[in-house]
Short mmCIF file of C-alpha atoms and ligand atoms in Angstrom, two decimals:
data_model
loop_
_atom_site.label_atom_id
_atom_site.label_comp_id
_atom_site.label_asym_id
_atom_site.label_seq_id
_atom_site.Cartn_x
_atom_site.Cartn_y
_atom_site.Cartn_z
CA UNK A 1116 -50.02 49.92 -90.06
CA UNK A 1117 -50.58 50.91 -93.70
CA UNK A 1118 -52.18 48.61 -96.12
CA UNK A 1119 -49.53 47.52 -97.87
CA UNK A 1120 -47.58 46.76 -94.71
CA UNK A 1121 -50.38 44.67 -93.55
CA UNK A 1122 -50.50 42.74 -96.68
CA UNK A 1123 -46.75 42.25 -96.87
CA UNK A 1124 -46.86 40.41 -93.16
CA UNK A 1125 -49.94 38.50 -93.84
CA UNK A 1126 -47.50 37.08 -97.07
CA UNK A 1127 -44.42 36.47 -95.20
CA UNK A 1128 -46.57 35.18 -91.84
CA UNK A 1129 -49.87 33.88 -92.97
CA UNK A 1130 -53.87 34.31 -91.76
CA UNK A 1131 -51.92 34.83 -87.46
CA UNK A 1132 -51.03 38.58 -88.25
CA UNK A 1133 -53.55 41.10 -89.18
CA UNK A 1134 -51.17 44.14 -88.38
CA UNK A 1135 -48.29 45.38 -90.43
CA UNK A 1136 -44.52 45.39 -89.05
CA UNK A 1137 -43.37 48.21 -87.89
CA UNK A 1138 -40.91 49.29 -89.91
CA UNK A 1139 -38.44 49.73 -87.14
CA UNK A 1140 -38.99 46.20 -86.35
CA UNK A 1141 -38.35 45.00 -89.91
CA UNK A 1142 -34.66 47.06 -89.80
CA UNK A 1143 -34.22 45.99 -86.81
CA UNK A 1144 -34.61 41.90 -87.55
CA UNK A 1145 -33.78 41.60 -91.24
CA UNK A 1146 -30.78 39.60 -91.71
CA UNK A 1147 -31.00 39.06 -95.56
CA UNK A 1148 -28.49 42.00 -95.88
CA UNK A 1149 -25.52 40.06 -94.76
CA UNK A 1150 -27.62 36.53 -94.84
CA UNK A 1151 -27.66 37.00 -98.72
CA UNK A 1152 -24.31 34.80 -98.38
CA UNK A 1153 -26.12 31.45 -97.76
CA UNK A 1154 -28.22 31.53 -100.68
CA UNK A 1155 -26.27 28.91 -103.04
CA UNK A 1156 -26.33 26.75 -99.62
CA UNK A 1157 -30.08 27.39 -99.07
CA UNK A 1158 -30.81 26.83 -102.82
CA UNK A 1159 -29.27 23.70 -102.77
CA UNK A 1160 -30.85 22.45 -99.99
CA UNK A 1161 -34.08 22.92 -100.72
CA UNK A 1162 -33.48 21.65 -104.18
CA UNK A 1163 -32.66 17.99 -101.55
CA UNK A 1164 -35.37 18.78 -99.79
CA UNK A 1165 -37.81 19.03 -102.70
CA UNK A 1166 -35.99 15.61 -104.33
CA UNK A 1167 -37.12 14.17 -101.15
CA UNK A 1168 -40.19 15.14 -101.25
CA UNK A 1169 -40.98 13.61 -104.45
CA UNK A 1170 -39.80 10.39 -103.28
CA UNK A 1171 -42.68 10.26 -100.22
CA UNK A 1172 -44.83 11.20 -103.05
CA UNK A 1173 -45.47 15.07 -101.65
CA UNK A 1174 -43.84 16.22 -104.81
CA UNK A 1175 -45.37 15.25 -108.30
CA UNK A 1176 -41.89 15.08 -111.03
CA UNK A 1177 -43.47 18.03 -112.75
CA UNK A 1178 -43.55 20.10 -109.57
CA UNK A 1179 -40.00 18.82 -108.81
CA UNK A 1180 -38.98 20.16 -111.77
CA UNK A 1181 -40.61 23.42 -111.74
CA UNK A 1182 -39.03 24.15 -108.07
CA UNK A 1183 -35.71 22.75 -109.07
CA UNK A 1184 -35.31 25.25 -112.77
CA UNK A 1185 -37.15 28.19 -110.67
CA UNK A 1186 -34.64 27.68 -108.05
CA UNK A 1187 -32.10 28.07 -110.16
CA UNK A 1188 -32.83 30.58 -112.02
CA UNK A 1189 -33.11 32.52 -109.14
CA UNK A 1190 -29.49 30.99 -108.37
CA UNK A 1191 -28.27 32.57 -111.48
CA UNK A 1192 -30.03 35.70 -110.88
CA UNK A 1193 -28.25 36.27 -107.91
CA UNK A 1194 -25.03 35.03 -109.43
CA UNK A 1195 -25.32 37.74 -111.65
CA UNK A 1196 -26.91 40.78 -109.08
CA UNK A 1197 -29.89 40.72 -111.05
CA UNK A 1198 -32.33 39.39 -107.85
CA UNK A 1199 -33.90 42.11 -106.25
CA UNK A 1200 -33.30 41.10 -101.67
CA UNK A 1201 -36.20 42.67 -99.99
CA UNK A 1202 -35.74 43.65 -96.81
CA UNK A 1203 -39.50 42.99 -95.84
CA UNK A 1204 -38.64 39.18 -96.18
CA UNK A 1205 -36.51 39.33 -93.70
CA UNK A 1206 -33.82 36.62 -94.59
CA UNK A 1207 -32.24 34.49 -97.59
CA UNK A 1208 -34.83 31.84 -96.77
CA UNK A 1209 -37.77 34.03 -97.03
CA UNK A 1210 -36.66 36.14 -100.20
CA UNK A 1211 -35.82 32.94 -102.43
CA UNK A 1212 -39.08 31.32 -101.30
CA UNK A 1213 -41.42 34.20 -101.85
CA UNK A 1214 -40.03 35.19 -105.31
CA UNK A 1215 -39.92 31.50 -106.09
CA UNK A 1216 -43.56 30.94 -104.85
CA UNK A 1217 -44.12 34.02 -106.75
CA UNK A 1218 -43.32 32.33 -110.35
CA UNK A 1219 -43.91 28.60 -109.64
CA UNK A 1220 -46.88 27.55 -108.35
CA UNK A 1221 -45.24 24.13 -106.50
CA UNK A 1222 -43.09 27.03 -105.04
CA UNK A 1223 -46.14 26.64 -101.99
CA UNK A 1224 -45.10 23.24 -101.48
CA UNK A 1225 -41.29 23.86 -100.89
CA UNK A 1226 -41.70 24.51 -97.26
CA UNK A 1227 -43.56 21.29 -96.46
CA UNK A 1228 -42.02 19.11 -93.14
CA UNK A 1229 -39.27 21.83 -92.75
CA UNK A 1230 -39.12 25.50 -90.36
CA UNK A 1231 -36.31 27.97 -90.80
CA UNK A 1232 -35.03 26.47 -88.26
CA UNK A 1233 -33.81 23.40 -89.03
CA UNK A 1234 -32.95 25.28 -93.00
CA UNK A 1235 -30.88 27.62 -91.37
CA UNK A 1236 -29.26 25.03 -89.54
CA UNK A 1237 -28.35 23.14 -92.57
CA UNK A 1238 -27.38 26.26 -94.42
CA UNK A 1239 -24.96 27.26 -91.76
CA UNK A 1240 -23.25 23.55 -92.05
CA UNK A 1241 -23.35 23.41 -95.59
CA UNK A 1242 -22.01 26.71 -95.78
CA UNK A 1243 -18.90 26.18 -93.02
CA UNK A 1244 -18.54 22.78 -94.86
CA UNK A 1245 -16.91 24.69 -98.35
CA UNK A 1246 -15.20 27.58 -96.37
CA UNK A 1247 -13.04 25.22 -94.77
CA UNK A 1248 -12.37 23.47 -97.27
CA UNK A 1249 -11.14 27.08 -98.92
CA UNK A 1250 -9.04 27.65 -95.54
CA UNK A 1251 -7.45 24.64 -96.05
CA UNK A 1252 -6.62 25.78 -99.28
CA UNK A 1253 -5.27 28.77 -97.90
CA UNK A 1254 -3.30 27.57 -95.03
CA UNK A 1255 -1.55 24.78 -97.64
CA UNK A 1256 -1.05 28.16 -99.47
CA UNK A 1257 0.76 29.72 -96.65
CA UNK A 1258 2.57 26.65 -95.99
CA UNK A 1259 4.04 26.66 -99.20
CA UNK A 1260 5.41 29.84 -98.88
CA UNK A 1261 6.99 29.20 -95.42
CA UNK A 1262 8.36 26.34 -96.76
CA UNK A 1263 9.73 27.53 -99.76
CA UNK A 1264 11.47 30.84 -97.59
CA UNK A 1265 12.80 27.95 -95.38
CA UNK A 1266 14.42 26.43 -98.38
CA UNK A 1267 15.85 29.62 -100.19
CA UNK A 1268 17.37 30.99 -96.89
CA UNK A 1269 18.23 27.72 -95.43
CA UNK A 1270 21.48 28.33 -94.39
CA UNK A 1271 20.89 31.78 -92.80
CA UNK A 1272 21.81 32.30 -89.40
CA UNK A 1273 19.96 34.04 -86.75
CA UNK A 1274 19.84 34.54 -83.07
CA UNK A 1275 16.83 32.53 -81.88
CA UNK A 1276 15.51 34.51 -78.80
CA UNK A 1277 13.14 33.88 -75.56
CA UNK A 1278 12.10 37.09 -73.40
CA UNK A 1279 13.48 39.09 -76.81
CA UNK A 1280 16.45 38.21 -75.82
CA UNK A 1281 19.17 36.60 -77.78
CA UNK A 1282 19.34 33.27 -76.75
CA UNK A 1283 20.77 30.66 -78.94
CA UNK A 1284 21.62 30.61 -82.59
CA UNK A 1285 19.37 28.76 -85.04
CA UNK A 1286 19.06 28.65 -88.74
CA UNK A 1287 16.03 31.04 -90.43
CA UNK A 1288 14.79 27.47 -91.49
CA UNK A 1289 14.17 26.67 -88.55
CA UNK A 1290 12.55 29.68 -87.45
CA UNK A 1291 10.05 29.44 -90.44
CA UNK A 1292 9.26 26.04 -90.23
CA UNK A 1293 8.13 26.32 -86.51
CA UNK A 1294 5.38 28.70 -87.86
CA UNK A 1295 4.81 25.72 -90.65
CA UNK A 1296 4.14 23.12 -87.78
CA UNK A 1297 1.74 25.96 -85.96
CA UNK A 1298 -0.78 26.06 -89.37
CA UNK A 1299 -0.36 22.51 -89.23
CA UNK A 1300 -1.91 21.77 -85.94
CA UNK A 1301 -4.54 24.90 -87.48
CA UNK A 1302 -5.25 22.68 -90.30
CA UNK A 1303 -6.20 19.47 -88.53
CA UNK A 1304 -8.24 21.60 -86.31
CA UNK A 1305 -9.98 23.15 -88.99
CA UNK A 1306 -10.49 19.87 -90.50
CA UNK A 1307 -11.78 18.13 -87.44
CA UNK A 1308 -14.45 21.10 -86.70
CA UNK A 1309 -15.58 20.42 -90.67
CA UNK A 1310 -16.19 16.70 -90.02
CA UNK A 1311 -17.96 17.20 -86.82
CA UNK A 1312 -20.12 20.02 -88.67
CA UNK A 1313 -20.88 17.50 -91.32
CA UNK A 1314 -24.05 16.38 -89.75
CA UNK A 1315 -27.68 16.88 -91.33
CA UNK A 1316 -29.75 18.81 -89.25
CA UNK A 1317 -32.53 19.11 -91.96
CA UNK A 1318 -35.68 17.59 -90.91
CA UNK A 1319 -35.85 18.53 -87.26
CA UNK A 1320 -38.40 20.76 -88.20
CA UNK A 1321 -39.00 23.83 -85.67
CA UNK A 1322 -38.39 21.36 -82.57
CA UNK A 1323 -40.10 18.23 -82.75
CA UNK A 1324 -39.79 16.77 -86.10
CA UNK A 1325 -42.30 16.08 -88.59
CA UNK A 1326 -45.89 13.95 -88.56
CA UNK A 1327 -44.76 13.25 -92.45
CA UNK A 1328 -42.57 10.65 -93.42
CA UNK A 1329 -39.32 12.33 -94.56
CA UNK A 1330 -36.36 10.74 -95.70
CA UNK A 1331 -33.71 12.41 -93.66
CA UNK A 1332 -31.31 9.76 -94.68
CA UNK A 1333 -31.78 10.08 -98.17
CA UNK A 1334 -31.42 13.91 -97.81
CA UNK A 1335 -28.20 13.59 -95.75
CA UNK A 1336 -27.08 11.32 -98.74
CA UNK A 1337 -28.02 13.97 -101.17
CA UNK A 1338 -25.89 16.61 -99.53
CA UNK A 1339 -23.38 14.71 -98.80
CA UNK A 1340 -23.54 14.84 -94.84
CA UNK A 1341 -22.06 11.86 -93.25
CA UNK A 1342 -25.16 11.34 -91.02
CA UNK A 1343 -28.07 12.38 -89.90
CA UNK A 1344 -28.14 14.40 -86.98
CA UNK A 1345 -29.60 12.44 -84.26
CA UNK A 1346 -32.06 14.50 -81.95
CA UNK A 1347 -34.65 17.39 -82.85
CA UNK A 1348 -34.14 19.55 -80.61
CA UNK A 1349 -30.41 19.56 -80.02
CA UNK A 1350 -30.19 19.58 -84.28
CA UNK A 1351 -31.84 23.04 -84.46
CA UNK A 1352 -30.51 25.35 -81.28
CA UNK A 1353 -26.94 23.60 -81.51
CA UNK A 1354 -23.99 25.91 -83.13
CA UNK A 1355 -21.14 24.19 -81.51
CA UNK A 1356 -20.27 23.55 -84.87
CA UNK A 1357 -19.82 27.42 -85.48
CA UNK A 1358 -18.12 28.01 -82.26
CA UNK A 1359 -15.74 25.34 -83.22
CA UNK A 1360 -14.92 26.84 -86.31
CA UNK A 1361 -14.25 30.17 -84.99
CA UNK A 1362 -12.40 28.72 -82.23
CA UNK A 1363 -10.11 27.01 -84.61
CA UNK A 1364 -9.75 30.25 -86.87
CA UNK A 1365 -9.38 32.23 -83.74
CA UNK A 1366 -6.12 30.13 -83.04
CA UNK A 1367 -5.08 30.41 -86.57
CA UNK A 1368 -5.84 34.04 -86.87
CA UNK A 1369 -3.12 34.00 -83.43
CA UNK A 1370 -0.39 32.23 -85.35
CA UNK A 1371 -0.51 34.47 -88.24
CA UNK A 1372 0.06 37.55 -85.37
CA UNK A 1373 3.01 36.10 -83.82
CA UNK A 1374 4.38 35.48 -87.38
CA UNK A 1375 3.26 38.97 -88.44
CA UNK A 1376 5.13 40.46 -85.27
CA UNK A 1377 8.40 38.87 -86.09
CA UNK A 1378 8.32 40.49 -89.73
CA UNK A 1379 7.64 43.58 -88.15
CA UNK A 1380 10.89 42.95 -86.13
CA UNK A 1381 13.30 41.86 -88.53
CA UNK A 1382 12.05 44.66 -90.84
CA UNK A 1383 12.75 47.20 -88.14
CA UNK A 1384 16.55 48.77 -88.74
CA UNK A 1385 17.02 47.32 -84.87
CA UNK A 1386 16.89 44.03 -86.08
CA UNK A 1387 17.52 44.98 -90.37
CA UNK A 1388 17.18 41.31 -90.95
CA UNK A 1389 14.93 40.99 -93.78
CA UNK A 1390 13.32 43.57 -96.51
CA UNK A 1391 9.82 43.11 -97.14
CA UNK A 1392 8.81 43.60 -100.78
CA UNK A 1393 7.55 47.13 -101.81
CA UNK A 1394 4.43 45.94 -103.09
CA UNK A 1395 3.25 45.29 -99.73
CA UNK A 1396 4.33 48.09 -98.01
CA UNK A 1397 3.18 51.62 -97.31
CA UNK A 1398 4.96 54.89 -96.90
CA UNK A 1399 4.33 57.97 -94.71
CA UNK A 1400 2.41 60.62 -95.43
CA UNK A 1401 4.84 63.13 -93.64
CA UNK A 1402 8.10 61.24 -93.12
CA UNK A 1403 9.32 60.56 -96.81
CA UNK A 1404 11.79 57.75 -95.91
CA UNK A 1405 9.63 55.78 -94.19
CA UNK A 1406 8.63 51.90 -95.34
CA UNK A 1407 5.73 50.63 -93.09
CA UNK A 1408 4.97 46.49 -92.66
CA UNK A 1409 1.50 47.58 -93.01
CA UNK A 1410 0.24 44.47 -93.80
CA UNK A 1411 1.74 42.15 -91.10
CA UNK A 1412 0.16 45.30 -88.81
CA UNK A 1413 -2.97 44.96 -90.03
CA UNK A 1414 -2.88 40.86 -90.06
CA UNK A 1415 -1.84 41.46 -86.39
CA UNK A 1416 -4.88 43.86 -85.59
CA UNK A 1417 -7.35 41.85 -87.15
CA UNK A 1418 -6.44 39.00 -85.14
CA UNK A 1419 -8.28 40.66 -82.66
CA UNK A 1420 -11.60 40.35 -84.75
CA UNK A 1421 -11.37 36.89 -85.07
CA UNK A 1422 -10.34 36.34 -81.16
CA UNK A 1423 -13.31 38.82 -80.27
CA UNK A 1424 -15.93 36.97 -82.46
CA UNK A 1425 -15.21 33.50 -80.96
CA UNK A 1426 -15.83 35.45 -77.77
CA UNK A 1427 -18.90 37.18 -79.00
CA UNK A 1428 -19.94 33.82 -80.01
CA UNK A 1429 -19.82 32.25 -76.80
CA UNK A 1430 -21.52 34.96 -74.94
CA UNK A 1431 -24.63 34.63 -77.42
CA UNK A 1432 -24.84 30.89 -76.60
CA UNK A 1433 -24.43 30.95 -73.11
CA UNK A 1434 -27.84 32.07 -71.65
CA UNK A 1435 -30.05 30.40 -74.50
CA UNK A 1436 -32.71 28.00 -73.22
CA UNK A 1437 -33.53 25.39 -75.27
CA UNK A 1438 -33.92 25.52 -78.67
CA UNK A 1439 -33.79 28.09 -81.63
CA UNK A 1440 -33.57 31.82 -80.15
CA UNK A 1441 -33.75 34.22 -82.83
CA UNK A 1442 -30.83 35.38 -81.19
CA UNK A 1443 -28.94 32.65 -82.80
CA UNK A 1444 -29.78 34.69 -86.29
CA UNK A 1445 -26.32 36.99 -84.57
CA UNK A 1446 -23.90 33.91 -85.04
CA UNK A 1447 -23.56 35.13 -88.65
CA UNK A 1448 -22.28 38.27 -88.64
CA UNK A 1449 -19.27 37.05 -86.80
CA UNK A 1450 -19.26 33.66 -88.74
CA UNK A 1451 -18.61 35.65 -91.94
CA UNK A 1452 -16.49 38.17 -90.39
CA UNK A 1453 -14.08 35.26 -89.34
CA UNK A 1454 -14.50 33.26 -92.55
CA UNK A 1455 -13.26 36.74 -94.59
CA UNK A 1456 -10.79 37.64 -92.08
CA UNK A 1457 -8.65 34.45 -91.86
CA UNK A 1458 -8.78 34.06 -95.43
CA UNK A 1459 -7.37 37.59 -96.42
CA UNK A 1460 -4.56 36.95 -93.73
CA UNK A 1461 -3.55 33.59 -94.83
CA UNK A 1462 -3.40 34.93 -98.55
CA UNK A 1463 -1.92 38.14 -98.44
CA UNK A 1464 1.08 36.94 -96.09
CA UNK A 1465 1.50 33.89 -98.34
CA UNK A 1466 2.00 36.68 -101.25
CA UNK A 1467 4.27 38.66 -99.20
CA UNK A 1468 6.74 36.04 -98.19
CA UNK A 1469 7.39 35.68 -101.74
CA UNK A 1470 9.36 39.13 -102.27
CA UNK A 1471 10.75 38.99 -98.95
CA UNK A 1472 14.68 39.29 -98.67
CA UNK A 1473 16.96 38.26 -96.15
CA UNK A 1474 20.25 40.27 -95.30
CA UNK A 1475 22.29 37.20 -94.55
CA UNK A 1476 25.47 39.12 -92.77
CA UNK A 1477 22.54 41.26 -90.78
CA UNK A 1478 21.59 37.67 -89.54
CA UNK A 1479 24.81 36.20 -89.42
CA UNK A 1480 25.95 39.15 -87.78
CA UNK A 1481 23.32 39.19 -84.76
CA UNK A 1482 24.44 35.47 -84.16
CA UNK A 1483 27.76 35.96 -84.29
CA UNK A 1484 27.83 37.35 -80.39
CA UNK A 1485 29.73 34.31 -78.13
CA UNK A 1486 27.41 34.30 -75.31
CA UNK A 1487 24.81 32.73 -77.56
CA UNK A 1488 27.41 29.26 -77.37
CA UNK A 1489 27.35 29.91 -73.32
CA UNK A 1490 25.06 26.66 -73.25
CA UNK A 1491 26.93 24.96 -75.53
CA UNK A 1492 30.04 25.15 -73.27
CA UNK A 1493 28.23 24.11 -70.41
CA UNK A 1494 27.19 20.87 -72.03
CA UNK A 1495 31.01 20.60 -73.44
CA UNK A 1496 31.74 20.63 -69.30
CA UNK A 1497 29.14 18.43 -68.60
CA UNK A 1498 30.78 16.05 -71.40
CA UNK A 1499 34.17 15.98 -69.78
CA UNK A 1500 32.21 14.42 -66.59
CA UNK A 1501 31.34 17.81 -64.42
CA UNK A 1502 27.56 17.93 -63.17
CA UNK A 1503 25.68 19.93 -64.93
CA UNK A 1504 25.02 22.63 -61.75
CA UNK A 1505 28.49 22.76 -61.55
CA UNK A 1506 29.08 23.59 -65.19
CA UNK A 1507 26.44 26.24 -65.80
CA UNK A 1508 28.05 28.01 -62.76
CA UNK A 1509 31.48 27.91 -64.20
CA UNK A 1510 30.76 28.79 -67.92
CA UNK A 1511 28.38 31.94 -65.18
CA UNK A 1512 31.85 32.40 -63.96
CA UNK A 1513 33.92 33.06 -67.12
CA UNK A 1514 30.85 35.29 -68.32
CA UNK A 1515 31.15 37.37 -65.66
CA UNK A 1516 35.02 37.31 -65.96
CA UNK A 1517 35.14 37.76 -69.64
CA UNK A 1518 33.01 41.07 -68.71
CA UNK A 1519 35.25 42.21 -66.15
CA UNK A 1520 38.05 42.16 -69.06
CA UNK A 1521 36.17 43.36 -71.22
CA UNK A 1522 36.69 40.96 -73.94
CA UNK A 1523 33.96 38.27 -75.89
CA UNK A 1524 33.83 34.86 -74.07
CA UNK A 1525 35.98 33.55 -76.59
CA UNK A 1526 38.42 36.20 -76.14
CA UNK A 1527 39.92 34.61 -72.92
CA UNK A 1528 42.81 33.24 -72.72
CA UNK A 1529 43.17 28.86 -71.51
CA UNK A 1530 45.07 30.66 -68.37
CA UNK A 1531 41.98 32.73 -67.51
CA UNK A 1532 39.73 29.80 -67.80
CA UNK A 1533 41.72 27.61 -65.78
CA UNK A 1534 41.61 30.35 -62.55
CA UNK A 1535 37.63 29.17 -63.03
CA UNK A 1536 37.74 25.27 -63.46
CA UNK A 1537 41.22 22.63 -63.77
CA UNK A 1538 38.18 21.47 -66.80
CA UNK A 1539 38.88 23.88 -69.74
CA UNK A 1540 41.34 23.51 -72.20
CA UNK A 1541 41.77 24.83 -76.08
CA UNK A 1542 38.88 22.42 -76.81
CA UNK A 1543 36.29 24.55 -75.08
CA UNK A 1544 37.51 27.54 -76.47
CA UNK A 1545 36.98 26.05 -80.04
CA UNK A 1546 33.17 25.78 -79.67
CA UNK A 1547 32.38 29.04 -80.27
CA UNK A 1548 31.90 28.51 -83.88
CA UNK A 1549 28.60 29.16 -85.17
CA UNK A 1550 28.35 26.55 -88.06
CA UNK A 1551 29.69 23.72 -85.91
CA UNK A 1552 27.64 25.18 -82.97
CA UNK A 1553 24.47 24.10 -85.33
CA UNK A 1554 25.88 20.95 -86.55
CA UNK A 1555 26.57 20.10 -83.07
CA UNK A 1556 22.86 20.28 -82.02
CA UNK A 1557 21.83 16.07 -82.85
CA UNK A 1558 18.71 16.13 -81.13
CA UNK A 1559 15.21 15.25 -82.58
CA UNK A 1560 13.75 18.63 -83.80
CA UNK A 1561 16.78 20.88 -83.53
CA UNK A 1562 18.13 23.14 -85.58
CA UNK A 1563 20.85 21.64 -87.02
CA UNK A 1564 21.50 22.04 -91.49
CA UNK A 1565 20.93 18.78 -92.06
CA UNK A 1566 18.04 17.89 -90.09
CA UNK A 1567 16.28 21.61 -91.61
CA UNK A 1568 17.19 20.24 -94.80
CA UNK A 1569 15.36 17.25 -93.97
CA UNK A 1570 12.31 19.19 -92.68
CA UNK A 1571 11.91 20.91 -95.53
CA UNK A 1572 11.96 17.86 -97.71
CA UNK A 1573 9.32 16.34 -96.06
CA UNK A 1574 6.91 19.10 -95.97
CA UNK A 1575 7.25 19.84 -99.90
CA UNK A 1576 6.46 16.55 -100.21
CA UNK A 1577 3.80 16.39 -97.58
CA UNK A 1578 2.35 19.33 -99.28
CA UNK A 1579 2.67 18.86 -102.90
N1 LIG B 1802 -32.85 34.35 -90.11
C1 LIG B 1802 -33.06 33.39 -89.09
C2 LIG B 1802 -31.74 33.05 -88.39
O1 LIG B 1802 -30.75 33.32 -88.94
C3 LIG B 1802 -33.64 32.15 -89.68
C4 LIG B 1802 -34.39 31.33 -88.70
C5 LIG B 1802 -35.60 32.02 -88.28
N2 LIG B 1802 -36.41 31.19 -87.44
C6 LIG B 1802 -37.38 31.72 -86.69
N3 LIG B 1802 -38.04 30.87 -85.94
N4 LIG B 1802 -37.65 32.97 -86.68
O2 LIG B 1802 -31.72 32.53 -87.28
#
């Protein structure tokens, strides 16, 4: 309750407060020290908000002026680490306005129609606004390099697998481009949460709107929000918009795991498929001939950040009566956190992709095991007319056979098959070739050469 103190909360709160804060209070509340983030949002949406004002005749030009060159200079001060945050303001909003207020006498008239409330809102959506707009950057970036692996390595075979099991063959093409179609579907969801965030909630006020006669619309047009938002009280407590966002990165931030997962696979010497580039991967401080995937590790782990703020997110909404809670001032924290974390993951796997090698004959190699054509001989049953029950318990049949003899499936003799089903003949037995096993597959979406090939075309030129 020192002097000073008192005088710093009768600044920041007016003639209402005649004690000081306590300065446990003021650690425990200020957000400006991860806030700080908003303030080329905040600046220019006040510098809207002040434009407005001088068209409902608040603002004289030469006030306008003064507010719009203080602000920023105090843009380019921060630009530059030369603005001095103090944590007895509290937030972003309070720091620019007080030092602003400080230097420019119209500074007082900055605030007028508007709360923190309905600035922070608009902040936030400004703010989520450009980041996706940078994810979207990022996930075309990823693309790219997806697409481009899909192209160098397109005829590279692999086993594809369900349970981690081998299953059927497919080209690496394929493989890559599934992950391609993934950050697609991430994209438009990224996308769609930006356009539903694009809403202006500036001029809500605290709750109930203002007795003055703003100009929402002509603020909304100023920032370039597609509309204004379209009730008070929703406009300042809603952060849907956020939870959107992190819902969509949360997804995202899944995708990139599963990817990450099956480098760290097919750089293990069980699988030895690929080689992931030096530069972006670690050794062992004990075992000298160790090469760690480090980074699709750590893209994996962090995952879990981004899953646990949309979760975190959630559980702050859920109990909130109507409207602004100060304990919405936690939604940023975990907004920035997923913002930084997606971003770093979509960029540093794009960069590793492009050093990463494929052993062909490693691939080839894992493929190259009959039993992954099993299917393909029950359909070539099916074809000469037996139902398809039948078939998958006679190819069963010549599996178990083939065991007993211990040869590959396409080790048995026409004899052998014939003690199974009157069916086979030396056409069945020349399925089991991997190349025509892929050209075989016609269907919509398989994996066959030419249809990869095609794939591929059309994302480079979806994404160029
Ligand atoms: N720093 C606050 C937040 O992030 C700004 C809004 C404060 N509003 C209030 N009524 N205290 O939520």
């Amino acid at each position: 309750m020192s002097a000073p103190a008192d005088q710093a909360n009768q600044a920041l709160w007016g003639g209402r407060f005649t004690e000081g804060a306590a300065a446990l209070l003021q650690r425990f509340s200020q957000s400006v020290s991860f806030d700080w983030r908003l303030y080329k949002h905040d600046i220019r949406g006040s510098i809207a908000h002040a434009t407005m004002l001088l068209k409902i005749g608040i603002l004289t030009q030469e006030e306008l002026d003064a507010i719009a060159s203080g602000l920023r200079q105090i843009e380019d001060e921060i630009d530059r680490g030369a603005f001095a945050w103090a944590v007895d303001k509290e937030d972003v909003h309070m720091n620019i306005e007080a030092v602003l207020t400080a230097r420019v006498p119209a500074g007082a008239k900055l605030h007028t129609g508007r709360s923190r409330n309905d600035q922070v809102a608009t902040d936030m959506r400004l703010w989520i606004r450009d980041e996706i707009a940078r994810d979207l950057e990022a996930v075309r970036g990823l693309q790219k390099a997806l697409v481009a692996w899909a192209e160098r390595d397109a005829s590279v075979v692999i086993p594809g697998y369900t349970h981690l099991q081998r299953a059927q063959p497919v080209t690496l093409g394929h493989h890559l481009l599934a992950y391609v179609e993934m950050l697609e579907r991430d994209a438009g969801r990224l996308a769609d949460a930006s356009a539903r965030a694009n809403v202006l909630p500036l001029g809500s006020g605290a709750i109930a709107g203002s007795t003055l006669p703003l100009d929402r619309a002509y603020v909304a047009q100023l920032l370039g929000f597609a509309r204004v938002s379209e009730n008070s009280m929703d406009s300042v407590s809603d952060r849907d918009f956020i939870v959107e966002y992190a819902a969509a990165a949360a997804l995202a931030a899944v995708h990139l795991s599963r990817f990450s997962e099956d480098l760290i696979l097919w750089s293990s010497a069980e699988f030895d498929f690929i080689r992931l580039p030096d530069a972006y991967t670690t050794g062992s401080s004990l075992m000298p001939q160790k090469k760690n995937p480090d980074v699709a590790e750590l893209v994996r782990g962090k995952s879990g950040r981004v899953v646990g703020n949309l979760m975190s997110l959630l559980t702050l909404l859920k109990g909130l009566p109507m409207t602004y809670n100060r304990d919405l001032q936690e939604d940023k924290e975990r907004l920035f956190d997923t913002a930084d974390t997606l971003h770093a993951s979509l960029e540093i796997l794009a960069a590793m992709l492009e050093g990463t090698v494929v052993k062909a004959a490693k691939c080839r190699a894992a493929a190259s095991d009959p039993l992954l054509l099993a299917t393909d001989l029950a359909d070539w049953l099916v074809k000469q007319g037996m139902p398809f029950r039948q078939a998958h318990h006679a190819v069963g049949a010549a599996v178990g056979l083939a065991e007993k003899k211990g040869v590959p499936l396409n080790q048995l003799s026409v004899a052998d098959l014939k003690t199974i089903s009157d069916v086979y003949n030396e056409e069945a037995l020349a399925l089991f070739d991997l190349d025509l096993a892929l050209t075989n597959r016609l269907t919509a979406g398989a994996p066959n050469p030419a249809s990869v090939a095609a794939q591929v075309k059309r994302w480079k030129e979806k994404l160029a």
